[in-house]
Coordinates of C-alpha atoms in Angstrom, one line a residue:
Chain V
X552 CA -9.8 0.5 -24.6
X553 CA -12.4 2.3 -26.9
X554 CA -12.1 5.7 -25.4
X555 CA -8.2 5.2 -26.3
X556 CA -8.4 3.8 -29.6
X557 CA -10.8 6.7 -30.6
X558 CA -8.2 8.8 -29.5
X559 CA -5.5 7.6 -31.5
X560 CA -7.7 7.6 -34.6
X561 CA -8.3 11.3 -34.0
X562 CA -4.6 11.6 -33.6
X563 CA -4.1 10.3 -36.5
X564 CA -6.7 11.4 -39.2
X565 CA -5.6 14.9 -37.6
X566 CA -2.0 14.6 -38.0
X567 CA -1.3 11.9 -40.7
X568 CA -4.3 11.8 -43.0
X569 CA -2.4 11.8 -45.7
X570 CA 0.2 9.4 -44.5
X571 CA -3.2 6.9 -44.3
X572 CA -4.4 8.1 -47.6
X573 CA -0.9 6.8 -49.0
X574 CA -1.5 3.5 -47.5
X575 CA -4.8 3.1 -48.8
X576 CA -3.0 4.6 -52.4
X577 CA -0.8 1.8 -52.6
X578 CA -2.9 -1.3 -51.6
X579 CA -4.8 0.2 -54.4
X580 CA -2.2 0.5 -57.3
X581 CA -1.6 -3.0 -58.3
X582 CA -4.3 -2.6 -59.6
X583 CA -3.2 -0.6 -62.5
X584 CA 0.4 -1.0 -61.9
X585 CA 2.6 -4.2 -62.6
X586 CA 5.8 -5.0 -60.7
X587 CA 5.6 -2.3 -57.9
X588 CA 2.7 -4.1 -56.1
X589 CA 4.5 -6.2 -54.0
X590 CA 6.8 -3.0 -53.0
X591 CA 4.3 -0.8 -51.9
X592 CA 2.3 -3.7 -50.2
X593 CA 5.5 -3.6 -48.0
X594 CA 5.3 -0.2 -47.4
X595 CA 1.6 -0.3 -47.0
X596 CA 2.3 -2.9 -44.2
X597 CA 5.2 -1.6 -42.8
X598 CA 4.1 1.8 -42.7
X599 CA 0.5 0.5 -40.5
X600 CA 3.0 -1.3 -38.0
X601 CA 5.5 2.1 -37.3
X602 CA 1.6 4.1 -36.8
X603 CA 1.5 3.4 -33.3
X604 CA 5.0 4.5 -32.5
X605 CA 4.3 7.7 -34.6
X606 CA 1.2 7.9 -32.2
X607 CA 3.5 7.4 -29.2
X608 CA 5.4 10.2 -30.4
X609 CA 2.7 12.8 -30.4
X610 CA 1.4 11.7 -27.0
X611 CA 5.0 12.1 -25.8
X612 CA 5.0 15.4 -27.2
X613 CA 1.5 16.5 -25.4
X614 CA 2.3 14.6 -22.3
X615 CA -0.7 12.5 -22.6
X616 CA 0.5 10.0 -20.7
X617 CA 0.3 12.3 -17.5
X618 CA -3.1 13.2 -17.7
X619 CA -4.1 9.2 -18.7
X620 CA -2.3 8.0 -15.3
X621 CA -5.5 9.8 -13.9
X622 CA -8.0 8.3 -16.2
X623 CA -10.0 5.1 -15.4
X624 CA -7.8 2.9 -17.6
X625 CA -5.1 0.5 -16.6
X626 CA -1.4 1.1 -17.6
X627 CA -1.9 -3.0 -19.6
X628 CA -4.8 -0.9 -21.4
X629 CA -2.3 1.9 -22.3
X630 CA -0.1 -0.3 -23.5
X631 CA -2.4 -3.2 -25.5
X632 CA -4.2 -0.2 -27.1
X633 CA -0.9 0.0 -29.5
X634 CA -0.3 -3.2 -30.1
X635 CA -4.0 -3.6 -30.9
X636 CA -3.9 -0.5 -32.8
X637 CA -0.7 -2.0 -34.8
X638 CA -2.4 -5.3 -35.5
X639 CA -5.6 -3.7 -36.8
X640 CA -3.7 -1.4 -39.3
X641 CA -1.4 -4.3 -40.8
X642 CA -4.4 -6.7 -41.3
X643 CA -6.3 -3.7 -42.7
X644 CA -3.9 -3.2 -45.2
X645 CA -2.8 -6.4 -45.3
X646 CA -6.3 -7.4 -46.7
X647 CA -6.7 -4.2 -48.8
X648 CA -4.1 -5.5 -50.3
X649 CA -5.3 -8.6 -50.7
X650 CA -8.6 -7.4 -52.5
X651 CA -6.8 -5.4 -55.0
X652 CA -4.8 -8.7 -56.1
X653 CA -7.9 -10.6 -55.8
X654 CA -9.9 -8.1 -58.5
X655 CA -6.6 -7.9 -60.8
X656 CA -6.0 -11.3 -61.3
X657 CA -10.2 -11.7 -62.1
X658 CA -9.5 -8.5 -64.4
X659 CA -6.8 -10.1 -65.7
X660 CA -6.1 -13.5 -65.6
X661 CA -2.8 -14.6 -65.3
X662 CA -1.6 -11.5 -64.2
X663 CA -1.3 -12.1 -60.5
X664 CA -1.3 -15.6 -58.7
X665 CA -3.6 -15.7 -55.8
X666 CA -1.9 -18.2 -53.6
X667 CA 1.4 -16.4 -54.4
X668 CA 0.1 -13.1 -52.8
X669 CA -0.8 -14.9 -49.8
X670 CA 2.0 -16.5 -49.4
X671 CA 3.9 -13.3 -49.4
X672 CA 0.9 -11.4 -47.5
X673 CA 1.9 -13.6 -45.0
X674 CA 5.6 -13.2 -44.6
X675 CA 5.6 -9.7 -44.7
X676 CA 2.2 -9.7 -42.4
X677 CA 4.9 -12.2 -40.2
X678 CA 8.1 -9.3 -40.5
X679 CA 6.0 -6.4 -40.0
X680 CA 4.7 -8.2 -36.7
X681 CA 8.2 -9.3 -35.3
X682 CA 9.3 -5.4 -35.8
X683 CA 7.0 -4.0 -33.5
X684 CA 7.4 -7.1 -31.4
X685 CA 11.1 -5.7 -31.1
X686 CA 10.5 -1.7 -31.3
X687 CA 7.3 -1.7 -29.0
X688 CA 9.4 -3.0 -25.5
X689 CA 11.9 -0.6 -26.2
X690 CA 9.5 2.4 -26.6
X691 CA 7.1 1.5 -23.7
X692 CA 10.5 1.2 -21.5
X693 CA 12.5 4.5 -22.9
X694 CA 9.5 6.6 -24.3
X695 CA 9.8 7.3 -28.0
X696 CA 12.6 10.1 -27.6
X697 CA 15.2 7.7 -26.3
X698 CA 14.1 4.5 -28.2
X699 CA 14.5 6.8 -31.4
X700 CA 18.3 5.6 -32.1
X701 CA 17.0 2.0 -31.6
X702 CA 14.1 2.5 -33.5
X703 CA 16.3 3.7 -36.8
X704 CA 18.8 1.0 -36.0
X705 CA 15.9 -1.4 -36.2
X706 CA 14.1 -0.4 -38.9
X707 CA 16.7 -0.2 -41.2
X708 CA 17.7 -3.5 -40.6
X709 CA 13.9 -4.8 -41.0
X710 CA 13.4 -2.7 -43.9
X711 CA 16.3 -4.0 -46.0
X712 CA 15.3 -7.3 -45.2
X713 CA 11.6 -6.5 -46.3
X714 CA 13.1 -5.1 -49.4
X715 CA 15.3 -7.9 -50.7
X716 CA 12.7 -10.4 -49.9
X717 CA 9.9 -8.5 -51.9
X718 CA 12.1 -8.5 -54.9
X719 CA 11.8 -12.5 -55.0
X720 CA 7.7 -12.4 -54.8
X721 CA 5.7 -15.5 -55.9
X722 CA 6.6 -19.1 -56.2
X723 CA 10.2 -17.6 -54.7
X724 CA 8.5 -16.9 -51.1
X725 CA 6.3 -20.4 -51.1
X726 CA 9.9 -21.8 -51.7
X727 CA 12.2 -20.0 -49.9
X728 CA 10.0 -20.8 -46.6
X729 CA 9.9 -24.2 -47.2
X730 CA 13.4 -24.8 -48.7
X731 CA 14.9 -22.4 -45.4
X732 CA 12.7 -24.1 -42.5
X733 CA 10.6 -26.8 -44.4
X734 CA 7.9 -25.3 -42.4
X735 CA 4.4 -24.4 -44.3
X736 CA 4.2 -20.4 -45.3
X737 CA 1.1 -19.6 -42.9
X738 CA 2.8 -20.8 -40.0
X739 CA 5.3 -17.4 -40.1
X740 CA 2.1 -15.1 -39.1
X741 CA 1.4 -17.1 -36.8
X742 CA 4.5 -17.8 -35.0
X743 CA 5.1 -14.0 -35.1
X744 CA 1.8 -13.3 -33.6
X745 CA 2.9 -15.7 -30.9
X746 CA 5.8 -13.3 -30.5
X747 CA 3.8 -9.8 -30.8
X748 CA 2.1 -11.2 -27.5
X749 CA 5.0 -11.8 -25.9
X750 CA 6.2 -8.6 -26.9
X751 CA 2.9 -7.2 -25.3
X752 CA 3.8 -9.1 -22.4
X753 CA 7.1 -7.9 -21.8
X754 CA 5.8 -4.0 -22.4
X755 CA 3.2 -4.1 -19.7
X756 CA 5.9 -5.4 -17.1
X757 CA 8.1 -2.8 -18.7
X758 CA 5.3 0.3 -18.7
X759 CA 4.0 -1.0 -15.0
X760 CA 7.9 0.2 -13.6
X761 CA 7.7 3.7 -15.8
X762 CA 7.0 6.9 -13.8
X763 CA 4.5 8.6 -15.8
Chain Z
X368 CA -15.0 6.5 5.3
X369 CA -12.1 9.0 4.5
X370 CA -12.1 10.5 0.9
X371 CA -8.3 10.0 0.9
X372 CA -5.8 9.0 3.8
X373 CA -1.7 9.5 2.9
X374 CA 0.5 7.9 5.9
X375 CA 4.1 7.9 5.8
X376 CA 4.5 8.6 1.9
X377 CA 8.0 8.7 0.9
X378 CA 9.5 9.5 -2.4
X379 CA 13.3 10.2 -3.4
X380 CA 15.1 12.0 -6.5
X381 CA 18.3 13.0 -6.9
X382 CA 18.4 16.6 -4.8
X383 CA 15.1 16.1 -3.4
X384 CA 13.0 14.3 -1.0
X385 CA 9.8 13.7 0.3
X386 CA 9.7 12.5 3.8
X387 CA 7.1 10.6 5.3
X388 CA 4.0 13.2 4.8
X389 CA 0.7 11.9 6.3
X390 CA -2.7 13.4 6.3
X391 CA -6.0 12.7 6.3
X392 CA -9.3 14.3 3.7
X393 CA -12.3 13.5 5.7
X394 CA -15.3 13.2 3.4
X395 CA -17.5 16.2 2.2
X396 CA -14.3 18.6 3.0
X397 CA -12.0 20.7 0.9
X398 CA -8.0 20.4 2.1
X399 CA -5.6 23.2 0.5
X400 CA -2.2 21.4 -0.2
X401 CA 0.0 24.6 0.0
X402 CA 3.9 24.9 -0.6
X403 CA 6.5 27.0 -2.6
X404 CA 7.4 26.1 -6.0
X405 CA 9.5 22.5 -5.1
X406 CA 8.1 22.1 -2.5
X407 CA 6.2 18.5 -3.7
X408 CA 2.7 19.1 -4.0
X409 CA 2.3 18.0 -7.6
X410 CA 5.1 14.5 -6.6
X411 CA 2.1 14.2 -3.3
X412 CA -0.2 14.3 -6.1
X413 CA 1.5 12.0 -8.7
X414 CA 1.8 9.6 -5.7
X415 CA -2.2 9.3 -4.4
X416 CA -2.6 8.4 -8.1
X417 CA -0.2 5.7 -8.4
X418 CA 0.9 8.2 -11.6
X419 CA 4.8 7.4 -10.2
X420 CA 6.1 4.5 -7.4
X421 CA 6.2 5.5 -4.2
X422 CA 9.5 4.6 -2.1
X423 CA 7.6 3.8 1.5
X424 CA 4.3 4.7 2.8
X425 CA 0.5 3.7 1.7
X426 CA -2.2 6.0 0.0
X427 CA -6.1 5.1 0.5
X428 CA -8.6 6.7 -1.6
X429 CA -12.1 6.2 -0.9
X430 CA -11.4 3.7 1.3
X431 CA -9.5 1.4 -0.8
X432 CA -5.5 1.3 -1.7
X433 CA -4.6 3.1 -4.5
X434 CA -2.5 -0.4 -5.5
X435 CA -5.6 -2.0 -5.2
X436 CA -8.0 -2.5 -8.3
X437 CA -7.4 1.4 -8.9
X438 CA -8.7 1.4 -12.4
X439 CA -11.9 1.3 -10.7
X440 CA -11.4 4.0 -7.8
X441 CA -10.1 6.6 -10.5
X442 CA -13.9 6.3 -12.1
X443 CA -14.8 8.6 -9.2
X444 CA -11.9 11.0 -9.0
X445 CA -11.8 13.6 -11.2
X446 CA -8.2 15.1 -12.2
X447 CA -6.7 18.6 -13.0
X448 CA -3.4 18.6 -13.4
X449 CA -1.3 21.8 -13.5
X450 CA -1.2 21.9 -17.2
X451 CA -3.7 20.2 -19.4
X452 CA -2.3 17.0 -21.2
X453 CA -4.9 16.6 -24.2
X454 CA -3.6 15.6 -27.4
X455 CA -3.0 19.1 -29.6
X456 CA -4.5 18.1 -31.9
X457 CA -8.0 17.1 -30.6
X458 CA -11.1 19.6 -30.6
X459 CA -13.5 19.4 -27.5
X460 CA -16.2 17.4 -29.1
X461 CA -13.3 14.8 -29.7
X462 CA -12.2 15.5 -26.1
X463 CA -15.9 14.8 -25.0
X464 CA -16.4 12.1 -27.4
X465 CA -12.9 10.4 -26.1
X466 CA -14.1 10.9 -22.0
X467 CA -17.5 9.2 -23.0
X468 CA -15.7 6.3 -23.9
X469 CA -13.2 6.1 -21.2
X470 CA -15.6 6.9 -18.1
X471 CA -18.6 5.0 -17.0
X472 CA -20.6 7.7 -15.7
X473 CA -20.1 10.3 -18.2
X474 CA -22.6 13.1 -18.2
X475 CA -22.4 14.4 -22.1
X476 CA -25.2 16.9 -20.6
X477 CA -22.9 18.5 -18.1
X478 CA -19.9 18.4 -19.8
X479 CA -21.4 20.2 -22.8
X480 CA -23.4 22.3 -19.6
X481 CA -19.5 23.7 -18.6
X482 CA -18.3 24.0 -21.9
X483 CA -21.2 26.3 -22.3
X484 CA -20.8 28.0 -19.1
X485 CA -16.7 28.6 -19.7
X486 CA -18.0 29.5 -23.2
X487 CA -15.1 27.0 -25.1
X488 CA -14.8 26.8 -28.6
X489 CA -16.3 23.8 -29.7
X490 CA -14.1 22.9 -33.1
X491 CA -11.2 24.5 -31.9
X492 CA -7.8 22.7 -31.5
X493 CA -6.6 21.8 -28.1
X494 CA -3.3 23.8 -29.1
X495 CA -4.8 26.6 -30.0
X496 CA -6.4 27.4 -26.8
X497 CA -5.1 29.8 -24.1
X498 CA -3.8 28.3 -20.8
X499 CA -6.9 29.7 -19.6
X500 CA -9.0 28.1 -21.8
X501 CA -7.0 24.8 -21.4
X502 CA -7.6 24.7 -17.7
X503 CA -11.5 25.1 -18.2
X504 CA -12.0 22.3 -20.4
X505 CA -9.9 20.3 -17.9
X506 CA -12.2 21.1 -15.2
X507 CA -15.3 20.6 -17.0
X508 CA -13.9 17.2 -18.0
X509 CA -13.2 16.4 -14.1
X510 CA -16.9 17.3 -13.2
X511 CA -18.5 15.5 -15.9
X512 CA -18.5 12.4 -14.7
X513 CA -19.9 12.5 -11.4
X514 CA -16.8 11.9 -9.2
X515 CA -16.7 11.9 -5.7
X516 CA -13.2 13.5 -5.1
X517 CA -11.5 16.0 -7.0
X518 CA -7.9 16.0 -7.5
X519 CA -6.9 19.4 -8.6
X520 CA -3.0 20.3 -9.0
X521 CA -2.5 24.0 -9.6
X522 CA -6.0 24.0 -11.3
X523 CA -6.4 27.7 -11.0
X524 CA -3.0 29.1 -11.8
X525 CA -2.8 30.8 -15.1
X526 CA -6.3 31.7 -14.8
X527 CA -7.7 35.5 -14.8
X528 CA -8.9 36.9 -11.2
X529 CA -12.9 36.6 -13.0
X530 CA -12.5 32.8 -14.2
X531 CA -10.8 31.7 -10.7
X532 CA -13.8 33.4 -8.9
X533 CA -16.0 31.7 -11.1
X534 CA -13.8 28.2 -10.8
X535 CA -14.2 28.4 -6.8
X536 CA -17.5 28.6 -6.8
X537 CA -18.2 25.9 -8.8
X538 CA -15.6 23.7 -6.4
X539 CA -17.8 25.2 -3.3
X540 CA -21.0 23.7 -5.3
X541 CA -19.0 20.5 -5.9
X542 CA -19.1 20.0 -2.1
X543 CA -22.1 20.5 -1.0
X544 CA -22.9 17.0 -1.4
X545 CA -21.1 15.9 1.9
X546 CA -20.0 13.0 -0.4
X547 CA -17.5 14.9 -2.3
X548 CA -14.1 15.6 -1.3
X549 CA -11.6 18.0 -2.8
X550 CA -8.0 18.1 -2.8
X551 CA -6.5 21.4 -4.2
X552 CA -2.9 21.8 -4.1
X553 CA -1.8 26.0 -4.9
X554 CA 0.4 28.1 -4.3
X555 CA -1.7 31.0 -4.0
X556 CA -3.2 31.3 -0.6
X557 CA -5.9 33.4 -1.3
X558 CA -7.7 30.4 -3.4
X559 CA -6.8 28.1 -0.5
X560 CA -8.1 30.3 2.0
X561 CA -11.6 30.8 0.7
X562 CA -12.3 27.2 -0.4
X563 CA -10.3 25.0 2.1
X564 CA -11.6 23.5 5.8
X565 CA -8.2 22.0 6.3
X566 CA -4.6 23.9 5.2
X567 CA -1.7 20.9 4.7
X568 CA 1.7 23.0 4.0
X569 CA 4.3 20.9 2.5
X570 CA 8.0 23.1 2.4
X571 CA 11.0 21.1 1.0
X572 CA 9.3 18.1 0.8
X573 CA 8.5 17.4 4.5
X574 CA 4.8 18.3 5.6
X575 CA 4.9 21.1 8.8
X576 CA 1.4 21.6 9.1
X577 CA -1.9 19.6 8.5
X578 CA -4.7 21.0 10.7
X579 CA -8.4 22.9 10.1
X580 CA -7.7 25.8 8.5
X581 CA -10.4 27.7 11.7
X582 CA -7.8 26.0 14.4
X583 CA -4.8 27.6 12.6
X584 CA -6.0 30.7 12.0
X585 CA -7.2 30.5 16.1
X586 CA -3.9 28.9 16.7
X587 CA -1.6 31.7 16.3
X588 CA -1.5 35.4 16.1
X589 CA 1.1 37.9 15.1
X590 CA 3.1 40.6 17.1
X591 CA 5.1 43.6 16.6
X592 CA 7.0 44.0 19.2
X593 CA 10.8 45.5 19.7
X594 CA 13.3 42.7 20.2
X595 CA 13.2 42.8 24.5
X596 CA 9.7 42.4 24.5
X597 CA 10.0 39.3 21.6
X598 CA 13.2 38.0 23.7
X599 CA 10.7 38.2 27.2
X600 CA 8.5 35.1 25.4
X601 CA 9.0 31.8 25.8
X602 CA 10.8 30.5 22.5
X603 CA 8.3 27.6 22.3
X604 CA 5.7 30.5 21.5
X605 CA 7.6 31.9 18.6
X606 CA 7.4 30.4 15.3
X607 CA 9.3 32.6 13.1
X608 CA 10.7 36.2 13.3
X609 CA 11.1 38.9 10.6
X610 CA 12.8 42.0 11.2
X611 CA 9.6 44.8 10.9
X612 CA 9.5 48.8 9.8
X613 CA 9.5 49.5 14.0
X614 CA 11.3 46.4 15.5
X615 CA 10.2 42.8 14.9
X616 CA 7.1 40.7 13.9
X617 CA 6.7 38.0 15.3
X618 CA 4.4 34.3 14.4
X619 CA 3.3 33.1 18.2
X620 CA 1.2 30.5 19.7
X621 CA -1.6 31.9 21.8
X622 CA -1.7 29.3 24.0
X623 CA 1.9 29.7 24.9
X624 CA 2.2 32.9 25.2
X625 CA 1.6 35.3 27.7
X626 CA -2.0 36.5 28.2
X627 CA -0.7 40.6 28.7
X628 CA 1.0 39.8 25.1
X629 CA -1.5 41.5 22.3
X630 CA -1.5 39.3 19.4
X631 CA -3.3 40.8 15.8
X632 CA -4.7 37.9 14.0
X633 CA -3.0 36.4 11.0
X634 CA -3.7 35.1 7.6
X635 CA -3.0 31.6 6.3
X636 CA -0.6 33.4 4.2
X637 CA 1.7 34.9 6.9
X638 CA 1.4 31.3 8.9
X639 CA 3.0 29.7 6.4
X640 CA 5.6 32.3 5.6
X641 CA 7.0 32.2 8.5
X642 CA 6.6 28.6 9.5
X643 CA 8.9 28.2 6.6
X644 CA 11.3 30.6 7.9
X645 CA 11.4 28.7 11.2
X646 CA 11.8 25.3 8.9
X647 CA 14.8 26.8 7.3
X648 CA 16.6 27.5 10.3
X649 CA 16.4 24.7 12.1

């Protein structure tokens, strides 16, 4: 699994460096920016959980996959390396994020309310989870060419719903959990991580039937 | 204990098929895995290392089925495929650094030994290496961590007649351990020929001939002859008939022909040539 997610990091600092120095941008810019924080948190997010499929995409382009059927790793290994990858970006970012609202709101009181931005943190840490939980069985079962149409079709759904729900941040998405379910904010994440390993589930049975 | 045993492997696509091929690798020995282009050498390949599901048959390498707890065969079987499948945009410390990661008994001494040796640019990216070049730091990858069977697919195609020279003796020094087993599928005989102990020749996805390449090459012999003197032979002898610059030539079985008939010795190439002639027409 180390030899794999070494790998992907080369893949990525090689082909999306800048895409990752964006991420890091934006978790940053609260801290000097008002009202567009909880945007590009979103983005910041979102863009760690579609990383992996980008990833996919180059190894489908270099046909890594052939030459890893012949490598000392399991196809659950292949598979589990992306969702792990996925999880390790958003809470990266996730926390980044975090951190930046944690100094602002030392720098300046008042300006950003602690418990609000984890409350949000977690919804959106909760939707960025369920969309790979969706994208990642489709794409391990069609390869990233063919899940392409889905993948849009998803993603434009998820990221409309991201969208409307980061324009009602704070007290709005403590309330709006617990007026909609009456269930407590933290227990999105962690319903949607329940998911995400289903999802990884569902991917292995789904890769172990793929020719390669 | 067999480096690799295939019995009754069977695979189907649309338009082609592979049909119950069986052979056997006995350990410390080379066996050339020859066939046109279609012919399945590369699906044989795919299907020893689980890479795509078999229809029927069973594959054992090293001694153990390839369903079995392969994660943990595939640490000694090194792989060349017939193109090299490394990310673009990697470099070959990042390969190396990867491999290390990945294989328990990787040898960063000999891998950076053959990168040396093939004289590979060490910070260049994957994609901007020649298919030569490509091929080299796939084989130096498959020897650097101290498998007991190699798996190569095509490994020397695309290579100049220096570097394949160069690869072959470095597969010859592979197996002088009589623990290590290669598996070389080609389509160029000549490779095959100098490297192999045992010739398998796979033609539209149906095996003809799996024996030691001495025994072939012992086995039959090869006649010019006018067409009387071919149609005088029994036709269990003759295995394939061309039309020749003075009459016919002629693929025949020593042992079933007669002794009065002079037979010129063949190469592996010819063998196969017209085996698969005789396969077409039946």
């Amino acid at each position: 699994m180390k030899g794999l997610l070494l790998k992907d990091w080369f893949v990525l600092w090689k082909q999306c460096k800048w895409m990752l120095f964006l991420v890091i941008l934006y978790t940053l810019l609260p801290l000097v920016s008002d009202g567009a924080g909880t945007f590009l948190a979103c983005f910041s997010v979102l863009f760690m959980a579609i990383l992996p499929i980008t990833v996919l995409g180059f190894d489908e382009r270099s046909k890594w996959e052939r030459y890893a059927a012949a490598l000392p790793v399991s196809r659950d290994d292949l598979v589990l390396s992306k969702y792990l990858l996925a999880l390790l970006g958003m809470i990266g970012a996730a926390l980044l994020y975090l951190l930046s609202s944690l100094v602002l709101s030392a720098v300046r009181p008042g300006s950003v309310s602690p418990q609000e931005t984890v409350s949000f943190l977690c919804l959106l840490f909760a939707g960025a989870l369920a969309f790979d939980a969706v994208n990642f069985p489709i794409i391990f079962r069609l390869g990233v060419e063919k899940g392409r149409l889905w993948f849009f079709l998803i993603a434009a759904l998820f990221g409309g719903a991201i969208g409307a729900a980061s324009a009602v941040a704070g007290d709005a998405a403590v309330s709006l959990g617990q007026a909609l379910l009456g269930v407590p904010v933290w227990a999105f994440p962690l319903a949607a991580l329940a998911v995400f390993g289903l999802s990884a589930w569902l991917s292995c049975r789904l890769y172990a039937r793929r020719d390669l | 204990m067999n480096a690799l045993e295939v019995l009754g492997l069977r695979k189907n696509y649309p338009g082609f098929r592979l049909e119950d091929v069986s052979f056997t690798l006995p350990s410390g020995c080379i066996l050339g895995l020859i066939g046109e282009n279609g012919a399945g050498k590369s699906t044989v390949i795919r299907l020893i290392l689980d890479a795509i599901r078999r229809d029927g048959g069973e594959v054992r390498v090293l001694g153990k089925d390839n369903r079995d707890n392969f994660k943990a065969t595939k640490e000694d079987i090194g792989v060349v495929l017939d193109e090299a499948y490394f990310p673009e945009g990697l470099n070959v410390r990042q390969v190396g650094a990867v491999l290390r990661r990945i294989y328990r008994n990787w040898d960063d001494a000999q891998f950076s030994s053959l990168i040396r040796r093939f004289s590979l640019p060490e910070n260049r990216a994957f994609k901007d290496f020649s298919r030569g070049m490509k091929m080299k730091l796939s084989i130096a990858a498959a020897l650097a961590h101290q498998a007991k069977l190699l798996v190569l697919d095509e490994a020397t195609s695309g290579l100049d007649p220096i570097a394949r020279d160069e690869i072959v003796e470095l597969f010859h020094d592979f197996t002088r351990d009589e623990t290590h087993s290669i598996l070389i599928s080609s389509h160029i005989v000549s490779d095959l020929e100098k490297l192999c102990d045992y010739i398998a020749f796979l033609h539209k996805g149906r095996l003809l001939v799996c024996e030691e390449k001495d025994r072939l090459l012992e086995r039959y012999g090869f006649l010019r002859c006018d067409r009387q003197t071919l149609a005088r032979l029994s036709p269990a002898a003759v295995h394939g008939v061309r039309d020749g610059e003075f009459g016919v030539e002629a693929l025949v079985e020593r042992e079933k022909a007669p002794s009065s008939v002079q037979l010129d010795p063949v190469g592996i190439e010819d063998i196969i040539v017209f085996l698969a002639k005789e396969a077409g027409r039946q």
